[in-house]
XYZ file of N, CA, C and O in Angstrom:
852
model
N 28.180 -14.160 -13.943
C 28.117 -13.105 -14.960
C 26.741 -12.446 -14.974
O 26.621 -11.244 -15.104
N 25.689 -13.277 -14.847
C 24.346 -12.725 -14.879
C 24.123 -11.799 -13.701
O 23.526 -10.734 -13.831
N 24.627 -12.219 -12.497
C 24.483 -11.385 -11.307
C 25.203 -10.069 -11.452
O 24.706 -9.023 -11.027
N 26.380 -10.104 -12.064
C 27.150 -8.876 -12.277
C 26.417 -7.944 -13.234
O 26.430 -6.718 -13.060
N 25.769 -8.523 -14.245
C 25.019 -7.721 -15.217
C 23.845 -7.019 -14.539
O 23.595 -5.837 -14.771
N 23.125 -7.767 -13.676
C 21.982 -7.184 -12.965
C 22.444 -6.071 -12.044
O 21.825 -5.007 -11.965
N 23.549 -6.323 -11.327
C 24.084 -5.306 -10.418
C 24.492 -4.052 -11.172
O 24.227 -2.927 -10.727
N 25.128 -4.236 -12.326
C 25.560 -3.095 -13.133
C 24.358 -2.284 -13.607
O 24.384 -1.048 -13.602
N 23.300 -2.984 -14.013
C 22.079 -2.288 -14.453
C 21.456 -1.490 -13.320
O 20.982 -0.372 -13.512
N 21.441 -2.081 -12.112
C 20.887 -1.387 -10.960
C 21.709 -0.146 -10.622
O 21.158 0.895 -10.275
N 23.023 -0.288 -10.720
C 23.893 0.851 -10.438
C 23.633 1.985 -11.417
O 23.565 3.164 -11.024
N 23.476 1.635 -12.690
C 23.202 2.657 -13.705
C 21.851 3.314 -13.458
O 21.697 4.533 -13.604
N 20.867 2.485 -13.053
C 19.542 3.024 -12.777
C 19.588 3.976 -11.583
O 18.952 5.031 -11.603
N 20.335 3.608 -10.551
C 20.466 4.472 -9.376
C 21.085 5.813 -9.749
O 20.665 6.864 -9.236
N 22.052 5.779 -10.637
C 22.704 7.018 -11.080
C 21.703 7.907 -11.808
O 21.650 9.126 -11.589
N 20.902 7.289 -12.670
C 19.896 8.045 -13.429
C 18.866 8.650 -12.481
O 18.482 9.820 -12.615
N 18.399 7.853 -11.506
C 17.404 8.337 -10.551
C 17.957 9.498 -9.743
O 17.263 10.507 -9.522
N 19.190 9.373 -9.289
C 19.805 10.466 -8.525
C 19.938 11.726 -9.381
O 19.790 12.848 -8.875
N 20.160 11.539 -10.672
C 20.215 12.680 -11.587
C 18.856 13.364 -11.667
O 18.764 14.601 -11.634
N 17.787 12.553 -11.767
C 16.436 13.109 -11.789
C 16.154 13.869 -10.493
O 15.560 14.956 -10.509
N 16.554 13.268 -9.376
C 16.293 13.882 -8.072
C 16.984 15.234 -7.961
O 16.384 16.213 -7.487
N 18.220 15.289 -8.392
C 18.936 16.564 -8.344
C 18.253 17.608 -9.226
O 18.181 18.791 -8.874
N 17.740 17.158 -10.361
C 17.005 18.077 -11.231
C 15.725 18.553 -10.582
O 15.338 19.727 -10.704
N 15.053 17.658 -9.846
C 13.826 18.040 -9.146
C 14.109 19.049 -8.045
O 13.306 19.957 -7.795
N 15.240 18.886 -7.377
C 15.633 19.848 -6.342
C 15.809 21.232 -6.952
O 15.482 22.246 -6.321
N 16.269 21.259 -8.195
C 16.416 22.540 -8.908
C 15.110 22.976 -9.563
O 15.066 23.953 -10.308
N 14.050 22.195 -9.298
C 12.711 22.499 -9.811
C 12.641 22.451 -11.331
O 11.900 23.217 -11.969
N 13.387 21.521 -11.927
C 13.382 21.356 -13.377
C 12.203 20.473 -13.796
O 12.057 19.335 -13.320
N 11.368 20.976 -14.654
C 10.166 20.261 -15.069
C 10.489 18.933 -15.764
O 9.782 17.947 -15.570
N 11.520 18.911 -16.589
C 11.871 17.679 -17.297
C 12.246 16.567 -16.315
O 11.872 15.397 -16.514
N 12.963 16.923 -15.271
C 13.361 15.938 -14.264
C 12.145 15.459 -13.473
O 12.031 14.274 -13.148
N 11.240 16.368 -13.163
C 10.010 15.999 -12.455
C 9.187 15.028 -13.296
O 8.674 14.029 -12.781
N 9.076 15.328 -14.589
C 8.330 14.457 -15.490
C 8.982 13.086 -15.587
O 8.289 12.046 -15.554
N 10.298 13.053 -15.669
C 11.020 11.788 -15.801
C 10.868 10.942 -14.538
O 10.659 9.725 -14.618
N 10.960 11.575 -13.367
C 10.815 10.834 -12.110
C 9.391 10.313 -11.956
O 9.169 9.182 -11.513
N 8.423 11.138 -12.330
C 7.011 10.747 -12.287
C 6.772 9.525 -13.169
O 6.131 8.555 -12.743
N 7.278 9.548 -14.376
C 7.065 8.436 -15.307
C 7.777 7.174 -14.832
O 7.251 6.062 -14.979
N 8.956 7.348 -14.257
C 9.750 6.195 -13.827
C 9.064 5.432 -12.697
O 9.086 4.194 -12.663
N 8.428 6.163 -11.772
C 7.822 5.537 -10.601
C 6.300 5.537 -10.655
O 5.644 5.261 -9.637
N 5.735 5.797 -11.818
C 4.280 5.871 -11.948
C 3.605 4.560 -11.532
O 2.668 4.555 -10.730
N 4.055 3.443 -12.070
C 3.420 2.152 -11.796
C 3.517 1.790 -10.324
O 2.547 1.305 -9.715
N 4.669 2.028 -9.736
C 4.863 1.744 -8.316
C 3.896 2.557 -7.457
O 3.202 2.016 -6.593
N 3.838 3.861 -7.716
C 2.985 4.744 -6.926
C 1.506 4.472 -7.169
O 0.696 4.466 -6.228
N 1.136 4.223 -8.414
C -0.257 3.944 -8.727
C -0.718 2.654 -8.056
O -1.872 2.535 -7.625
N 0.164 1.684 -7.944
C -0.180 0.439 -7.267
C -0.582 0.683 -5.821
O -1.517 0.065 -5.309
N 0.127 1.586 -5.146
C -0.226 1.942 -3.767
C -1.568 2.656 -3.740
O -2.441 2.341 -2.929
N -1.729 3.635 -4.621
C -2.960 4.433 -4.639
C -4.191 3.580 -4.891
O -5.242 3.786 -4.271
N -4.093 2.626 -5.794
C -5.233 1.778 -6.123
C -5.677 0.948 -4.931
O -6.860 0.630 -4.794
N -4.751 0.565 -4.076
C -5.117 -0.231 -2.909
C -5.956 0.570 -1.921
O -6.765 0.010 -1.182
N -5.735 1.868 -1.866
C -6.456 2.707 -0.911
C -7.680 3.391 -1.518
O -8.560 3.835 -0.791
N -7.733 3.486 -2.830
C -8.785 4.261 -3.493
C -10.026 3.436 -3.763
O -9.991 2.203 -3.792
N -11.142 4.148 -3.973
C -12.388 3.489 -4.368
C -12.323 3.020 -5.814
O -12.902 2.001 -6.175
N -11.640 3.797 -6.643
C -11.551 3.485 -8.059
C -10.326 4.182 -8.642
O -9.587 4.866 -7.938
N -10.128 4.003 -9.944
C -8.930 4.540 -10.583
C -8.931 6.077 -10.624
O -7.875 6.697 -10.572
N -10.106 6.666 -10.701
C -10.186 8.133 -10.721
C -9.693 8.709 -9.404
O -8.906 9.669 -9.389
N -10.157 8.141 -8.286
C -9.680 8.577 -6.983
C -8.183 8.321 -6.839
O -7.442 9.133 -6.267
N -7.737 7.178 -7.347
C -6.317 6.832 -7.264
C -5.462 7.863 -7.996
O -4.375 8.226 -7.531
N -5.945 8.330 -9.140
C -5.200 9.337 -9.906
C -5.064 10.631 -9.116
O -4.013 11.293 -9.156
N -6.123 10.996 -8.391
C -6.055 12.193 -7.564
C -5.039 12.054 -6.452
O -4.255 12.981 -6.180
N -5.035 10.897 -5.799
C -4.059 10.630 -4.744
C -2.645 10.642 -5.313
O -1.710 11.198 -4.723
N -2.484 10.030 -6.475
C -1.177 9.955 -7.121
C -0.610 11.345 -7.395
O 0.547 11.633 -7.061
N -1.427 12.205 -7.971
C -0.948 13.548 -8.313
C -0.604 14.356 -7.063
O 0.413 15.060 -7.021
N -1.456 14.240 -6.026
C -1.165 14.930 -4.770
C 0.115 14.400 -4.137
O 0.920 15.162 -3.585
N 0.291 13.073 -4.223
C 1.478 12.457 -3.644
C 2.751 12.915 -4.314
O 3.745 13.249 -3.641
N 2.753 12.955 -5.637
C 3.951 13.416 -6.337
C 4.199 14.900 -6.100
O 5.350 15.344 -6.013
N 3.121 15.672 -5.974
C 3.281 17.094 -5.672
C 4.009 17.270 -4.337
O 4.926 18.092 -4.217
N 3.606 16.480 -3.331
C 4.260 16.551 -2.022
C 5.706 16.070 -2.106
O 6.591 16.613 -1.438
N 5.924 15.024 -2.920
C 7.280 14.508 -3.072
C 8.197 15.564 -3.691
O 9.319 15.779 -3.217
N 7.733 16.227 -4.734
C 8.541 17.269 -5.374
C 8.766 18.447 -4.424
O 9.844 19.040 -4.397
N 7.758 18.760 -3.642
C 7.848 19.892 -2.713
C 8.862 19.624 -1.600
O 9.533 20.553 -1.111
N 8.981 18.349 -1.216
C 9.856 18.000 -0.092
C 11.086 17.209 -0.496
O 11.774 16.652 0.362
N 11.379 17.169 -1.780
C 12.456 16.296 -2.255
C 13.830 16.725 -1.751
O 14.752 15.924 -1.681
N 13.951 17.984 -1.369
C 15.230 18.433 -0.823
C 15.504 17.801 0.549
O 16.635 17.836 1.044
N 14.468 17.193 1.170
C 14.632 16.531 2.466
C 15.058 15.071 2.305
O 15.395 14.408 3.290
N 15.002 14.567 1.082
C 15.422 13.188 0.835
C 16.929 13.063 1.031
O 17.701 13.895 0.555
N 17.345 11.997 1.736
C 18.771 11.743 1.972
C 19.301 10.786 0.906
O 18.876 9.625 0.850
N 20.204 11.252 0.061
C 20.700 10.439 -1.063
C 21.342 9.128 -0.638
O 21.442 8.195 -1.442
N 21.792 9.034 0.628
C 22.433 7.792 1.079
C 21.421 6.688 1.341
O 21.795 5.525 1.527
N 20.130 7.032 1.363
C 19.081 6.049 1.621
C 18.313 5.742 0.334
O 18.316 6.522 -0.605
N 17.640 4.597 0.322
C 16.879 4.188 -0.859
C 15.729 5.167 -1.118
O 15.051 5.599 -0.182
N 15.519 5.490 -2.372
C 14.487 6.473 -2.718
C 13.090 5.855 -2.709
O 12.108 6.513 -2.332
N 12.983 4.586 -3.113
C 11.667 3.952 -3.252
C 10.869 3.938 -1.938
O 9.694 4.316 -1.940
N 11.459 3.522 -0.808
C 10.691 3.562 0.452
C 10.291 4.986 0.837
O 9.203 5.199 1.381
N 11.158 5.954 0.558
C 10.856 7.357 0.872
C 9.630 7.812 0.086
O 8.707 8.403 0.640
N 9.614 7.532 -1.207
C 8.483 7.904 -2.035
C 7.230 7.131 -1.619
O 6.130 7.701 -1.565
N 7.394 5.851 -1.317
C 6.262 5.030 -0.916
C 5.571 5.557 0.330
O 4.334 5.537 0.414
N 6.356 6.028 1.290
C 5.763 6.579 2.514
C 4.960 7.837 2.221
O 3.880 8.047 2.796
N 5.464 8.668 1.328
C 4.745 9.889 0.974
C 3.432 9.553 0.281
O 2.386 10.140 0.588
N 3.459 8.618 -0.652
C 2.238 8.230 -1.369
C 1.225 7.621 -0.403
O 0.030 7.936 -0.442
N 1.692 6.753 0.495
C 0.798 6.125 1.468
C 0.188 7.167 2.399
O -1.023 7.149 2.665
N 1.010 8.079 2.901
C 0.502 9.125 3.794
C -0.492 10.033 3.082
O -1.459 10.508 3.682
N -0.265 10.269 1.802
C -1.204 11.078 1.026
C -2.541 10.371 0.900
O -3.603 10.996 1.005
N -2.492 9.052 0.677
C -3.731 8.265 0.594
C -4.487 8.308 1.912
O -5.720 8.435 1.935
N -3.766 8.222 3.011
C -4.402 8.279 4.327
C -5.026 9.649 4.557
O -6.166 9.759 5.031
N -4.289 10.704 4.227
C -4.819 12.063 4.376
C -6.067 12.256 3.528
O -7.023 12.926 3.937
N -6.054 11.667 2.353
C -7.154 11.829 1.401
C -8.464 11.275 1.960
O -9.541 11.814 1.716
N -8.341 10.181 2.697
C -9.541 9.520 3.196
C -9.834 9.772 4.675
O -10.923 9.459 5.142
N -8.897 10.321 5.413
C -9.057 10.440 6.859
C -10.337 11.187 7.253
O -11.040 10.785 8.188
N -10.628 12.254 6.549
C -11.807 13.055 6.887
C -13.110 12.302 6.629
O -14.144 12.621 7.223
N -13.061 11.294 5.765
C -14.288 10.577 5.404
C -14.389 9.195 6.023
O -15.391 8.503 5.833
N -13.342 8.787 6.742
C -13.363 7.450 7.320
C -14.398 7.376 8.425
O -14.471 8.238 9.284
N -15.209 6.341 8.394
C -16.225 6.121 9.416
C -15.943 4.800 10.118
O -15.875 3.752 9.488
N -15.758 4.882 11.420
C -15.490 3.677 12.194
C -16.652 3.405 13.149
O -16.470 3.028 14.292
N -17.862 3.623 12.681
C -19.042 3.430 13.517
C -19.380 1.952 13.630
O -19.001 1.138 12.797
N -20.136 1.640 14.678
C -20.653 0.286 14.901
C -19.555 -0.759 15.010
O -19.760 -1.930 14.677
N -18.366 -0.340 15.452
C -17.315 -1.325 15.634
C -17.382 -1.895 17.035
O -17.919 -1.275 17.945
N -16.859 -3.092 17.196
C -16.826 -3.759 18.487
C -15.377 -3.977 18.852
O -14.556 -4.315 18.001
N -15.052 -3.768 20.118
C -13.670 -3.966 20.529
C -13.231 -5.381 20.209
O -13.996 -6.333 20.347
N -11.960 -5.521 19.836
C -11.473 -6.817 19.372
C -11.568 -7.886 20.457
O -11.676 -9.077 20.168
N -11.575 -7.504 21.741
C -11.677 -8.492 22.801
C -12.979 -9.273 22.715
O -13.064 -10.420 23.143
N -14.016 -8.649 22.152
C -15.297 -9.322 22.017
C -15.265 -10.438 20.988
O -16.165 -11.265 20.933
N -14.228 -10.438 20.161
C -14.141 -11.456 19.104
C -13.357 -12.690 19.559
O -13.366 -13.708 18.876
N -12.659 -12.596 20.688
C -11.732 -13.659 21.050
C -12.431 -14.978 21.366
O -11.835 -16.049 21.240
N -13.694 -14.908 21.773
C -14.412 -16.133 22.109
C -15.229 -16.684 20.944
O -15.929 -17.675 21.090
N -15.151 -16.015 19.806
C -15.861 -16.496 18.630
C -15.116 -17.692 18.046
O -13.895 -17.673 17.914
N -15.837 -18.737 17.702
C -15.195 -19.917 17.116
C -14.477 -19.528 15.842
O -15.018 -18.827 14.994
N -13.251 -19.959 15.737
C -12.452 -19.614 14.572
C -12.912 -20.410 13.352
O -13.067 -21.628 13.418
N -13.121 -19.707 12.268
C -13.404 -20.394 11.012
C -12.088 -20.856 10.426
O -11.025 -20.455 10.858
N -12.147 -21.730 9.444
C -10.911 -22.210 8.851
C -10.147 -21.052 8.252
O -10.704 -20.197 7.573
N -8.850 -21.015 8.550
C -8.015 -19.909 8.097
C -7.807 -19.963 6.591
O -7.765 -21.031 5.987
N -7.670 -18.791 6.019
C -7.418 -18.688 4.588
C -6.018 -18.150 4.398
O -5.731 -17.029 4.759
N -5.133 -18.917 3.834
C -3.750 -18.489 3.617
C -3.425 -18.466 2.129
O -2.289 -18.650 1.731
N -4.460 -18.268 1.345
C -4.267 -18.324 -0.099
C -3.306 -17.253 -0.569
O -3.272 -16.153 -0.037
N -2.565 -17.576 -1.573
C -1.675 -16.606 -2.201
C -2.441 -15.937 -3.334
O -2.774 -16.565 -4.325
N -2.692 -14.654 -3.159
C -3.513 -13.945 -4.129
C -2.656 -13.204 -5.134
O -1.666 -12.587 -4.788
N -3.055 -13.239 -6.369
C -2.431 -12.407 -7.380
C -2.855 -10.968 -7.115
O -3.915 -10.695 -6.563
N -2.009 -10.052 -7.519
C -2.212 -8.641 -7.183
C -3.572 -8.125 -7.626
O -4.309 -7.529 -6.834
N -3.943 -8.337 -8.861
C -5.184 -7.765 -9.371
C -6.406 -8.421 -8.727
O -7.441 -7.766 -8.547
N -6.291 -9.699 -8.367
C -7.394 -10.366 -7.688
C -7.589 -9.796 -6.285
O -8.709 -9.522 -5.860
N -6.485 -9.625 -5.572
C -6.555 -9.047 -4.236
C -7.072 -7.615 -4.303
O -7.927 -7.210 -3.503
N -6.567 -6.851 -5.251
C -6.975 -5.452 -5.395
C -8.480 -5.339 -5.620
O -9.148 -4.487 -5.018
N -9.017 -6.206 -6.471
C -10.451 -6.156 -6.770
C -11.285 -6.411 -5.521
O -12.326 -5.785 -5.317
N -10.818 -7.330 -4.665
C -11.551 -7.621 -3.439
C -11.404 -6.490 -2.422
O -12.385 -6.079 -1.803
N -10.190 -6.004 -2.256
C -9.937 -4.961 -1.264
C -10.709 -3.688 -1.594
O -11.215 -2.995 -0.707
N -10.824 -3.374 -2.873
C -11.529 -2.161 -3.268
C -13.023 -2.230 -2.958
O -13.695 -1.206 -2.918
N -13.543 -3.437 -2.705
C -14.955 -3.578 -2.363
C -15.213 -3.325 -0.883
O -16.354 -3.186 -0.456
N -14.139 -3.271 -0.082
C -14.296 -2.988 1.337
C -14.650 -1.519 1.550
O -14.341 -0.672 0.712
N -15.270 -1.221 2.687
C -15.519 0.180 3.021
C -14.178 0.877 3.223
O -13.142 0.233 3.436
N -14.178 2.203 3.157
C -12.923 2.961 3.259
C -12.198 2.659 4.564
O -10.963 2.527 4.592
N -12.946 2.559 5.657
C -12.325 2.295 6.953
C -11.671 0.933 7.009
O -10.525 0.794 7.434
N -12.399 -0.110 6.601
C -11.849 -1.458 6.611
C -10.658 -1.565 5.657
O -9.644 -2.167 5.966
N -10.815 -0.976 4.477
C -9.765 -1.044 3.457
C -8.474 -0.398 3.946
O -7.375 -0.939 3.752
N -8.596 0.753 4.587
C -7.408 1.476 5.033
C -6.659 0.709 6.101
O -5.433 0.555 6.031
N -7.377 0.199 7.105
C -6.722 -0.558 8.168
C -6.102 -1.840 7.614
O -4.975 -2.206 7.962
N -6.825 -2.530 6.733
C -6.297 -3.762 6.144
C -5.002 -3.491 5.379
O -4.015 -4.209 5.524
N -5.004 -2.450 4.561
C -3.812 -2.112 3.794
C -2.633 -1.797 4.700
O -1.516 -2.286 4.485
N -2.876 -0.967 5.704
C -1.796 -0.542 6.587
C -1.212 -1.709 7.373
O 0.017 -1.817 7.519
N -2.080 -2.608 7.849
C -1.600 -3.712 8.677
C -1.098 -4.893 7.844
O 0.039 -5.332 7.996
N -1.950 -5.410 6.977
C -1.654 -6.668 6.290
C -0.672 -6.522 5.140
O 0.061 -7.455 4.826
N -0.636 -5.353 4.509
C 0.211 -5.193 3.333
C 1.412 -4.280 3.613
O 2.541 -4.613 3.282
N 1.151 -3.129 4.260
C 2.240 -2.178 4.498
C 2.999 -2.453 5.785
O 4.048 -1.861 6.024
N 2.480 -3.319 6.642
C 3.251 -3.787 7.786
C 3.251 -2.899 9.014
O 4.109 -3.061 9.887
N 2.312 -1.965 9.125
C 2.245 -1.128 10.312
C 1.609 -1.902 11.465
O 0.807 -2.810 11.259
N 1.958 -1.540 12.699
C 1.346 -2.153 13.868
C 0.020 -1.462 14.165
O -0.258 -0.367 13.654
N -0.793 -2.089 15.000
C -2.070 -1.479 15.360
C -1.856 -0.162 16.114
O -2.644 0.776 15.971
N -0.788 -0.108 16.903
C -0.480 1.131 17.617
C -0.155 2.254 16.637
O -0.615 3.396 16.813
N 0.613 1.937 15.606
C 0.959 2.945 14.601
C -0.275 3.375 13.801
O -0.455 4.559 13.510
N -1.111 2.397 13.457
C -2.326 2.695 12.692
C -3.248 3.591 13.503
O -3.832 4.547 12.976
N -3.395 3.270 14.782
C -4.262 4.066 15.650
C -3.800 5.520 15.678
O -4.618 6.453 15.601
N -2.496 5.722 15.767
C -1.956 7.088 15.794
C -2.148 7.783 14.453
O -2.501 8.968 14.395
N -1.924 7.066 13.380
C -2.039 7.649 12.041
C -3.467 8.074 11.719
O -3.699 9.118 11.100
N -4.447 7.264 12.146
C -5.837 7.509 11.779
C -6.637 8.211 12.871
O -7.795 8.570 12.655
N -6.021 8.385 14.040
C -6.726 9.043 15.121
C -7.827 8.180 15.714
O -8.900 8.672 16.058
N -7.570 6.865 15.814
C -8.542 5.928 16.374
C -7.865 5.145 17.489
O -6.663 5.275 17.719
N -8.624 4.329 18.192
C -8.050 3.505 19.254
C -7.429 2.246 18.665
O -7.752 1.841 17.543
N -6.554 1.627 19.441
C -5.952 0.362 19.020
C -7.032 -0.701 18.853
O -7.009 -1.493 17.908
N -8.010 -0.705 19.774
C -9.107 -1.664 19.680
C -9.914 -1.497 18.410
O -10.333 -2.481 17.788
N -10.118 -0.241 17.993
C -10.847 0.017 16.753
C -10.060 -0.478 15.550
O -10.628 -1.050 14.611
N -8.753 -0.269 15.580
C -7.906 -0.757 14.488
C -8.004 -2.272 14.377
O -8.188 -2.818 13.283
N -7.920 -2.962 15.498
C -8.003 -4.423 15.498
C -9.386 -4.888 15.040
O -9.502 -5.864 14.287
N -10.412 -4.192 15.502
C -11.767 -4.565 15.129
C -11.993 -4.420 13.634
O -12.597 -5.273 12.988
N -11.493 -3.332 13.060
C -11.675 -3.110 11.625
C -10.863 -4.088 10.785
O -11.313 -4.490 9.710
N -9.695 -4.484 11.281
C -8.930 -5.505 10.579
C -9.671 -6.832 10.622
O -9.768 -7.539 9.609
N -10.202 -7.173 11.781
C -10.986 -8.398 11.940
C -12.147 -8.428 10.955
O -12.382 -9.419 10.250
N -12.884 -7.320 10.891
C -14.054 -7.252 10.019
C -13.646 -7.249 8.541
O -14.341 -7.830 7.703
N -12.532 -6.584 8.233
C -12.053 -6.574 6.848
C -11.733 -7.987 6.391
O -12.089 -8.396 5.284
N -11.067 -8.753 7.254
C -10.723 -10.128 6.906
C -11.977 -10.993 6.757
O -12.054 -11.852 5.880
N -12.961 -10.762 7.637
C -14.216 -11.492 7.505
C -14.885 -11.209 6.169
O -15.375 -12.120 5.495
N -14.924 -9.923 5.798
C -15.549 -9.529 4.532
C -14.817 -10.170 3.356
O -15.436 -10.637 2.396
N -13.494 -10.165 3.411
C -12.715 -10.748 2.329
C -12.966 -12.247 2.227
O -13.080 -12.799 1.127
N -13.059 -12.908 3.378
C -13.358 -14.335 3.356
C -14.730 -14.604 2.748
O -14.910 -15.548 1.980
N -15.690 -13.773 3.105
C -17.043 -13.926 2.563
C -17.039 -13.764 1.040
O -17.717 -14.494 0.323
N -16.274 -12.779 0.570
C -16.202 -12.561 -0.879
C -15.517 -13.717 -1.581
O -15.913 -14.119 -2.681
N -14.483 -14.271 -0.941
C -13.804 -15.424 -1.525
C -14.749 -16.617 -1.635
O -14.786 -17.311 -2.649
N -15.508 -16.843 -0.572
C -16.451 -17.964 -0.583
C -17.559 -17.739 -1.601
O -18.014 -18.664 -2.266
N -17.997 -16.473 -1.718
C -19.091 -16.163 -2.645
C -18.687 -16.432 -4.083
O -19.497 -16.831 -4.916
N -17.446 -16.205 -4.392
C -16.976 -16.429 -5.760
C -16.429 -17.840 -5.956
O -16.025 -18.213 -7.054
N -16.422 -18.611 -4.842
C -15.910 -19.985 -4.870
C -14.510 -20.046 -5.456
O -14.160 -20.955 -6.211
N -13.711 -19.023 -5.080
C -12.337 -18.975 -5.585
C -11.390 -18.797 -4.404
O -11.058 -17.689 -4.038
N -10.994 -19.902 -3.806
C -10.107 -19.824 -2.652
C -8.636 -19.928 -3.024
O -7.770 -19.731 -2.188
N -8.364 -20.247 -4.260
C -6.977 -20.374 -4.684
C -6.763 -19.563 -5.939
O -7.511 -19.684 -6.886
N -5.766 -18.727 -5.922
C -5.460 -17.862 -7.048
C -4.079 -18.186 -7.605
O -3.185 -18.607 -6.880
N -3.957 -17.963 -8.891
C -2.675 -18.178 -9.545
C -1.689 -17.100 -9.100
O -1.976 -15.928 -9.162
N -0.523 -17.519 -8.627
C 0.492 -16.560 -8.196
C 1.171 -15.967 -9.412
O 1.648 -16.679 -10.294
N 1.191 -14.662 -9.459
C 1.892 -13.980 -10.546
C 3.276 -13.593 -10.064
O 3.491 -13.318 -8.895
N 4.206 -13.500 -10.954
C 5.592 -13.328 -10.561
C 6.152 -11.939 -10.843
O 7.354 -11.743 -10.805
N 5.281 -10.966 -11.124
C 5.801 -9.629 -11.396
C 6.297 -9.003 -10.109
O 5.900 -9.377 -9.012
N 7.167 -8.004 -10.230
C 7.713 -7.331 -9.068
C 6.655 -6.637 -8.249
O 6.739 -6.568 -7.032
N 5.639 -6.090 -8.901
C 4.575 -5.381 -8.183
C 3.794 -6.344 -7.321
O 3.397 -6.034 -6.207
N 3.583 -7.578 -7.813
C 2.756 -8.549 -7.091
C 3.477 -9.143 -5.895
O 2.858 -9.548 -4.931
N 4.786 -9.199 -5.934
C 5.543 -9.981 -4.980
C 5.281 -9.577 -3.536
O 5.272 -10.407 -2.644
N 5.057 -8.304 -3.293
C 4.825 -7.842 -1.934
C 3.480 -8.268 -1.386
O 3.230 -8.148 -0.195
N 2.587 -8.767 -2.245
C 1.224 -9.064 -1.821
C 0.940 -10.554 -1.721
O -0.147 -10.947 -1.337
N 1.913 -11.370 -2.040
C 1.617 -12.792 -2.171
C 1.389 -13.489 -0.836
O 0.715 -14.502 -0.775
N 1.935 -12.958 0.259
C 1.846 -13.658 1.526
C 0.835 -13.023 2.473
O 0.883 -13.231 3.676
N -0.090 -12.231 1.956
C -1.099 -11.591 2.799
C -2.007 -12.645 3.417
O -2.551 -13.484 2.720
N -2.197 -12.571 4.723
C -3.046 -13.540 5.405
C -4.415 -12.939 5.643
O -4.537 -11.830 6.133
N -5.427 -13.705 5.300
C -6.795 -13.239 5.461
C -7.504 -13.931 6.609
O -8.706 -13.805 6.759
N -6.767 -14.668 7.449
C -7.413 -15.355 8.555
C -7.815 -14.369 9.639
O -7.382 -13.220 9.658
N -8.654 -14.783 10.564
C -9.145 -13.901 11.613
C -8.269 -13.910 12.848
O -8.600 -13.288 13.848
N -7.148 -14.586 12.793
C -6.188 -14.545 13.893
C -5.509 -13.199 13.897
O -4.938 -12.782 12.921
N -5.492 -12.470 15.018
C -4.994 -11.101 15.054
C -3.520 -10.995 15.404
O -3.051 -9.926 15.724
N -2.786 -12.062 15.381
C -1.380 -11.987 15.704
C -0.619 -11.257 14.611
O -0.953 -11.309 13.468
């Protein structure tokens, strides 16, 4: 019975979302506002991972929704809306920082293969704890880390998206993980309480070890 109730709620929510989408296609402001409010937390969560701070995240968020509304007629109703919106928000974040990303002084990842491996860190981080650490990374390290470790892109895809080499992508991921490990050690907090919210769930299995597999 509980499963049927959850399914029924999801079905009703899907109907409401599709109604908002159709209104957005007709350029109705009320529908745009409703869709924005409904997915605000989801989209802001993505923006915060890529932004320096909440102010920058708000700028990315607004640009992302503007692009979503502009291209919403290209959305295919037979497919899930959340991944479609997520890709637009992520691409907007990448566009926002691409012109300012600096990948100087990087070393090809092959140079790291002979470095003695430090003990791997497989801690399960709560969302806000991980976010606080990631935001301390430089824009270049932060972007590659987000794309690879959290959003699941390959180094080949990241290289194409950012206009860098595969070796540079691997090198920046390596350095991002090193920086995160250093910050974890500095705060003497290697274990974090796992939170069970839906927003956090996608971040719980992020690996911070220096193994590039």
